[in-house]
Amino acid sequence: MQNIQAEIIRNDPELDDYSVLELHAPHVAENARPGQFVHIRLNRLQDPLLRRPISIMLAEPHSGTIRLLIKKVGRGTELLCAALEGGTIDLLGPLGNSFPLPPEGKDVLLVGGGVGVAPLIFFADVLQKTPGLRSARGLYGGANENQLAVWTELAGRCEEFYVATEDGSAGEQGLVTDLLAEQLQRGDAQAVYTCGPRPMMAKVAAMCAEASMPCYASLEQWMGCGVGACLGCVVPGTEEAYLRVCRDGPVFPAEKLDWDNVI
Amino acid sequence: MQNIQAEIIRNDPELDDYSVLELHAPHVAENARPGQFVHIRLNRLQDPLLRRPISIMLAEPHSGTIRLLIKKVGRGTELLCAALEGGTIDLLGPLGNSFPLPPEGKDVLLVGGGVGVAPLIFFADVLQKTPGLRSARGLYGGANENQLAVWTELAGRCEEFYVATEDGSAGEQGLVTDLLAEQLQRGDAQAVYTCGPRPMMAKVAAMCAEASMPCYASLEQWMGCGVGACLGCVVPGTEEAYLRVCRDGPVFPAEKLDWDNVI
Amino acid sequence: MTAPDLSVKIGDLTLKNPVMTASGTFGWGVEYAMLADVSALGALVVKATTLRPRDGNKPPRVVETPAGMLNAIGLQNPGVEEVIKQKLPHLDKFNIPVIVNIAGDSVDDYVAVARRLSETGLVQALEINASCPNCEEGGMLFGLDPASLGGLVSAVRAATALPLITKLSPNVTDIVPLARAAVEAGSDALSLINTLVGIAIDVEKRRPKLGNTTGGLSGPAIRPVAVRMVWQVAAADLGVPLIGMGGIMNATDAMEFILAGANAVAIGTANFVTPDTINKVVTGLGDYCRRHKVCRLQDLVGAARP
Amino acid sequence: MTAPDLSVKIGDLTLKNPVMTASGTFGWGVEYAMLADVSALGALVVKATTLRPRDGNKPPRVVETPAGMLNAIGLQNPGVEEVIKQKLPHLDKFNIPVIVNIAGDSVDDYVAVARRLSETGLVQALEINASCPNCEEGGMLFGLDPASLGGLVSAVRAATALPLITKLSPNVTDIVPLARAAVEAGSDALSLINTLVGIAIDVEKRRPKLGNTTGGLSGPAIRPVAVRMVWQVAAADLGVPLIGMGGIMNATDAMEFILAGANAVAIGTANFVTPDTINKVVTGLGDYCRRHKVCRLQDLVGAARP
Ligand SMILES: Cc1cc2nc3c(=O)[nH]c(=O)nc-3n(C[C@H](O)[C@H](O)[C@H](O)COP(=O)(O)OP(=O)(O)OC[C@H]3O[C@@H](n4cnc5c(N)ncnc54)[C@H](O)[C@@H]3O)c2cc1C
Ligand SMILES: Cc1cc2nc3c(=O)[nH]c(=O)nc-3n(C[C@H](O)[C@H](O)[C@H](O)COP(=O)(O)OP(=O)(O)OC[C@H]3O[C@@H](n4cnc5c(N)ncnc54)[C@H](O)[C@@H]3O)c2cc1C
Ligand SMILES: Cc1cc2nc3c(=O)[nH]c(=O)nc-3n(C[C@H](O)[C@H](O)[C@H](O)COP(=O)(O)O)c2cc1C
Ligand SMILES: Cc1cc2nc3c(=O)[nH]c(=O)nc-3n(C[C@H](O)[C@H](O)[C@H](O)COP(=O)(O)O)c2cc1C
Ligand code: FES
Ligand code: FES
């Protein structure tokens, strides 16, 4: 974990609301594990004041670069999407824990919704590159075809890849959880890794619990420090009252979270 | 007076701390008179919050462009100096009153210090271009040669031009008021127009009062609205307790100001 | 969908929409006539007026702070007689209610100003400024103690038949007793908040940046405090409309106040930043109603409350 | 010029420089060990500790506001016994004084925590948090009334021989009587300010953004208010050192507090933005002294005052 001024090598706008940022950040690229995030300062001014947590979508230790997928949802992400190539970004990272690597055995299922696909891409990449690990099947859902940012990045790293959109504009019409239901019925997966909107993850967690399938969810919460100090980013747990997304997470075994109160 | 999104055509860094911005702002270019200013919003964020007043250095109605001379003294002027060509600047203008045109007769003296040279350049330009008006003699002072931004712009518009620096690195060694003393002794000028640091202007005002020479000074004050509404930008007067720099000024006949309390 | 109904009542006065200017930040309206459509306002609230002319404080009077500003204007105004002669006659062109903010050093001052303004027929409501943080005596003190605030409001109430608004200071431990005192004394509405008292120091010169040392903090920086105070006073359910202000820069910010319990809003510091903020807020509130399929904005007042 | 003397005394405790962390914003120091040189601090002020463990408030607990943030952590901590067992033993590696912020629902709670911490020998001073805006009972109330604050401070004073700091709430009409009550009851120093109470509303969801509804406003937004309160308390000349905080982002901001009358400063929200702010402030204060040719920083305390 370091505080780094990372050079912006590329900023590729994606679809309507997304950008993929490629940054030169060797310390992060070398140390990052899938699921971890960087905590980004948006400018040198005092508004917006706080850093924004962004998952690491890909890390390339050789080139010392990382890639981030940003979705514009407010002022901070808007500033990031407008960041200029050649400029620098002040970030802390890598932060947080990571998706536990699956043991030898059956395939794993990656269930992504919207921008939540980012850490799953990194995870699929590691699974693909690590000899002896089983490969991944990717399930990716969005409202419509314009909400399936960088889907090829996930598809290319998975052995099988399925898409669902609510309006049917791409892949199956329906929810990504419909895709998951089919996969769970196949009975040939060993674990589920998910990141996306909370209602989606809650549903995934419930389906996995039902199917006695291990499930790991990567959570979001508004953050202060990003390093475990302020206790600002908690989500309700089952064993402990509250867990810190920035330090105890962002990845949690689904059963450790009190999903009814994860709002 | 309008609220305009002006395109930044050029941003030329000058010396160490200055930039000359050329903006496409036809409304301002057509309506501006020397001494007037524009009130600039620095970004779309809420920090820095308030606009910054900047004098119009030159206005070219034909091309619809204006030029501004910015000196970096804090965060706002730093942002302006870093403004990107091709971007836009949100400004209000033209605002304030202007230097009264001299009647036919003797030459006028323009006494500028530091960035205060900007409105005097515009004034010299108008004097030069308006047939029948007398020409100007420019006196320009700074701490050293690195504080004499755009001096050629003033020199080229004046019939005579003199420079003083405190360290003697350019022109006479001394203060611009030393140059003024010589000019006043010549006894062949009809009025003095001045803009620069307050101690300099106070000295100029005192010398002119002594010599019974009409003197017009362009003042600075921290501003809120820039349009006369908030009463935030006042300076102490002799007839009225307080005068608004943004509306009653920025140009004042020197005798209307209570120079002892203009701090 | 038909145009949403944005109207709101302040005492007997019906405003076509809930957007006003915050006193002292929009001059007499005329200063902004070229930059904003002033007649689109629900009401024009003008600068504080006192019985006698006031020079105001010595400069510098304004200084920027993070996402805010300090001001110490010190009630500079030409006095009520000049206001009636020079200023008010120009305001009927906007064709909107005019609300004059009144201030003074003593109850008698306030009463005299209220009486004179009421006689003119040029003013549609009065706002008692019992909370000016920039005056040595008077103003601020009234705003800090329920009993003296009640006394002040009663006296002004007796002197005018115009709708009466009391503007509250945020520089108090508990704003509710002050709000209650103002309402019990006959206030038809409450404005909140005025500015928070602050100081900024020039560390190179080693002295306060403002000529007056202290100033009033306004702008987005104070919005969370302002929304909280509206929330608290709304919870007390005093039966009068609340006019919320403090850092409103756009319609979203205005909705924060309305959802917290404000019936109307006022735009202050934002006028300096974006001179047509008033127009954007009026439009934006309509858009919000349409987007949320609400016919009457007043139905959303306090809608964020449990 | 020799290195300027930045040291300051808080009760019997001498700090090598006046820069501390603000309670609750730097965890137990260890969280920042990779990002900042913690041992360069004048003192490490750690999170509020209560007698029994506390779960804290329901999320969301933090939200950004213009140039600031609201937090409603709700005193989450493992309780004094766990703190003594798990946390304090790791802090001696920093080799700087450790100050524990203590909180509770009753005077007895505070006293018990103070007594336990004092016994350990692991703590060099205590800071009474009489101003937590995020707890239903206790904390906040003590901070709003001079008599109960005095009672609380006296009781804790009797329970500990450690230097005792009282942290004051800014949510009051007049902070001076509270400051005086704390000093008269035996406080060796005063910390000011804690956070201002605020609310932010999610206008799309029409509910408060924080799970707790209200939160404490911190960051640059509140700096002018904090500097003003330091100025006021310094004017009362109570004879104890003041620790100023509220929106300090850099050495210039820290100097505002010192010139206003603070003997020391604490860095809070800035830690989240720039994790090595503490180091930059220590360095910057030294630079300021050198540039202004001042040998002892303490000679500049209150230097902006008339
Ligand atoms: C571990 C982690 C990883 C993430 N990875 C990614 C990623 O890879 N890519 C990506 O695009 N995003 C990612 N996010 C989400 C991202 O951090 C947010 O979208 C971003 O912080 C939003 O900032 P903003 O300024 O754009 O929006 P804001 O303007 O701050 O907020 C957007 C919306 O949220 C509301 N809001 C803000 N704060 C709160 C609050 N405390 N409570 C309730 N509502 C609030 C606002 O009112 C607004 O409606 C991740 C988050 C976490 C925690
Ligand atoms: C009519 C007019 C015309 C001008 N024309 C020009 C021009 O052509 N070119 C140009 O470069 N500048 C011009 N200026 C000055 C320019 O407006 C300021 O330099 C600018 O606003 C500074 O902004 P900043 O953010 O860079 O500095 P800031 O960071 O705002 O301030 C710089 C310094 O001033 C101090 N300061 C800020 N506010 C106050 C206050 N209220 N009281 C005391 N000290 C304060 C700060 O502490 C800091 O030390 C003009 C000013 C006026 C009024
Ligand atoms: C420059 C300035 C002058 C003000 N003058 C007055 C005044 O005369 N009377 C008054 O009641 N409030 C006055 N105020 C307070 C505003 O009306 C308003 O209550 C406060 O600024 C908060 O709103 P804002 O954050 O939108 O500015 C003034 C505020 C500013 C910034
Ligand atoms: C996340 C967070 C947690 C805090 N927790 C505490 C606390 O436990 N005890 C306390 O006295 N103050 C607490 N505070 C208040 C700070 O110590 C400090 O007084 C306040 O934030 C103002 O300083 P700042 O603007 O530099 O943050 C907390 C502040 C924040 C932002
Ligand atoms: S963000 Fe501070 S503990 Fe997680
Ligand atoms: S800046 Fe508002 S009156 Fe001049």
PDB file of N, CA and C and ligand atoms in Angstrom, chain A residues 223-233 244 246, ligand 5:
ATOM      1  N   MET A 223     -16.837   5.655   1.471  1.00  0.00           N
ATOM      2  CA  MET A 223     -15.632   5.542   2.290  1.00  0.00           C
ATOM      3  C   MET A 223     -15.083   6.881   2.742  1.00  0.00           C
ATOM      4  N   GLY A 224     -14.446   6.841   3.896  1.00  0.00           N
ATOM      5  CA  GLY A 224     -13.611   7.940   4.323  1.00  0.00           C
ATOM      6  C   GLY A 224     -12.175   7.593   3.961  1.00  0.00           C
ATOM      7  N   CYS A 225     -11.476   6.968   4.921  1.00  0.00           N
ATOM      8  CA  CYS A 225     -10.034   6.776   4.788  1.00  0.00           C
ATOM      9  C   CYS A 225      -9.624   5.750   3.739  1.00  0.00           C
ATOM     10  N   GLY A 226     -10.371   4.652   3.634  1.00  0.00           N
ATOM     11  CA  GLY A 226      -9.981   3.571   2.726  1.00  0.00           C
ATOM     12  C   GLY A 226      -8.951   2.622   3.305  1.00  0.00           C
ATOM     13  N   VAL A 227      -8.467   2.892   4.511  1.00  0.00           N
ATOM     14  CA  VAL A 227      -7.397   2.057   5.076  1.00  0.00           C
ATOM     15  C   VAL A 227      -7.767   1.438   6.422  1.00  0.00           C
ATOM     16  N   GLY A 228      -9.047   1.483   6.774  1.00  0.00           N
ATOM     17  CA  GLY A 228      -9.478   0.804   7.989  1.00  0.00           C
ATOM     18  C   GLY A 228      -9.477   1.644   9.234  1.00  0.00           C
ATOM     19  N   ALA A 229      -9.190   2.931   9.107  1.00  0.00           N
ATOM     20  CA  ALA A 229      -9.003   3.758  10.294  1.00  0.00           C
ATOM     21  C   ALA A 229     -10.281   4.423  10.798  1.00  0.00           C
ATOM     22  N   CYS A 230     -11.186   4.790   9.901  1.00  0.00           N
ATOM     23  CA  CYS A 230     -12.277   5.681  10.322  1.00  0.00           C
ATOM     24  C   CYS A 230     -13.560   4.945  10.662  1.00  0.00           C
ATOM     25  N   LEU A 231     -13.677   3.698  10.312  1.00  0.00           N
ATOM     26  CA  LEU A 231     -14.886   2.906  10.544  1.00  0.00           C
ATOM     27  C   LEU A 231     -16.086   3.493   9.822  1.00  0.00           C
ATOM     28  N   GLY A 232     -15.817   4.151   8.712  1.00  0.00           N
ATOM     29  CA  GLY A 232     -16.887   4.810   7.983  1.00  0.00           C
ATOM     30  C   GLY A 232     -17.599   3.930   6.974  1.00  0.00           C
ATOM     31  N   CYS A 233     -16.954   2.854   6.543  1.00  0.00           N
ATOM     32  CA  CYS A 233     -17.418   2.132   5.351  1.00  0.00           C
ATOM     33  C   CYS A 233     -18.059   0.800   5.691  1.00  0.00           C
ATOM     34  N   ARG A 244     -15.767  -3.697   7.951  1.00  0.00           N
ATOM     35  CA  ARG A 244     -15.276  -2.597   7.110  1.00  0.00           C
ATOM     36  C   ARG A 244     -15.063  -3.081   5.681  1.00  0.00           C
ATOM     37  N   CYS A 246     -13.463  -1.517   3.405  1.00  0.00           N
ATOM     38  CA  CYS A 246     -12.129  -1.168   2.899  1.00  0.00           C
ATOM     39  C   CYS A 246     -11.038  -2.095   3.420  1.00  0.00           C
TER      40      CYS A 246
HETATM   41  S1  FES E   5     -13.140   3.861   4.829  1.00  0.00           S
HETATM   42 FE1  FES E   5     -12.281   4.282   6.763  1.00  0.00          FE
HETATM   43  S2  FES E   5     -12.524   2.336   7.733  1.00  0.00           S
HETATM   44 FE2  FES E   5     -13.114   1.929   5.698  1.00  0.00          FE
END
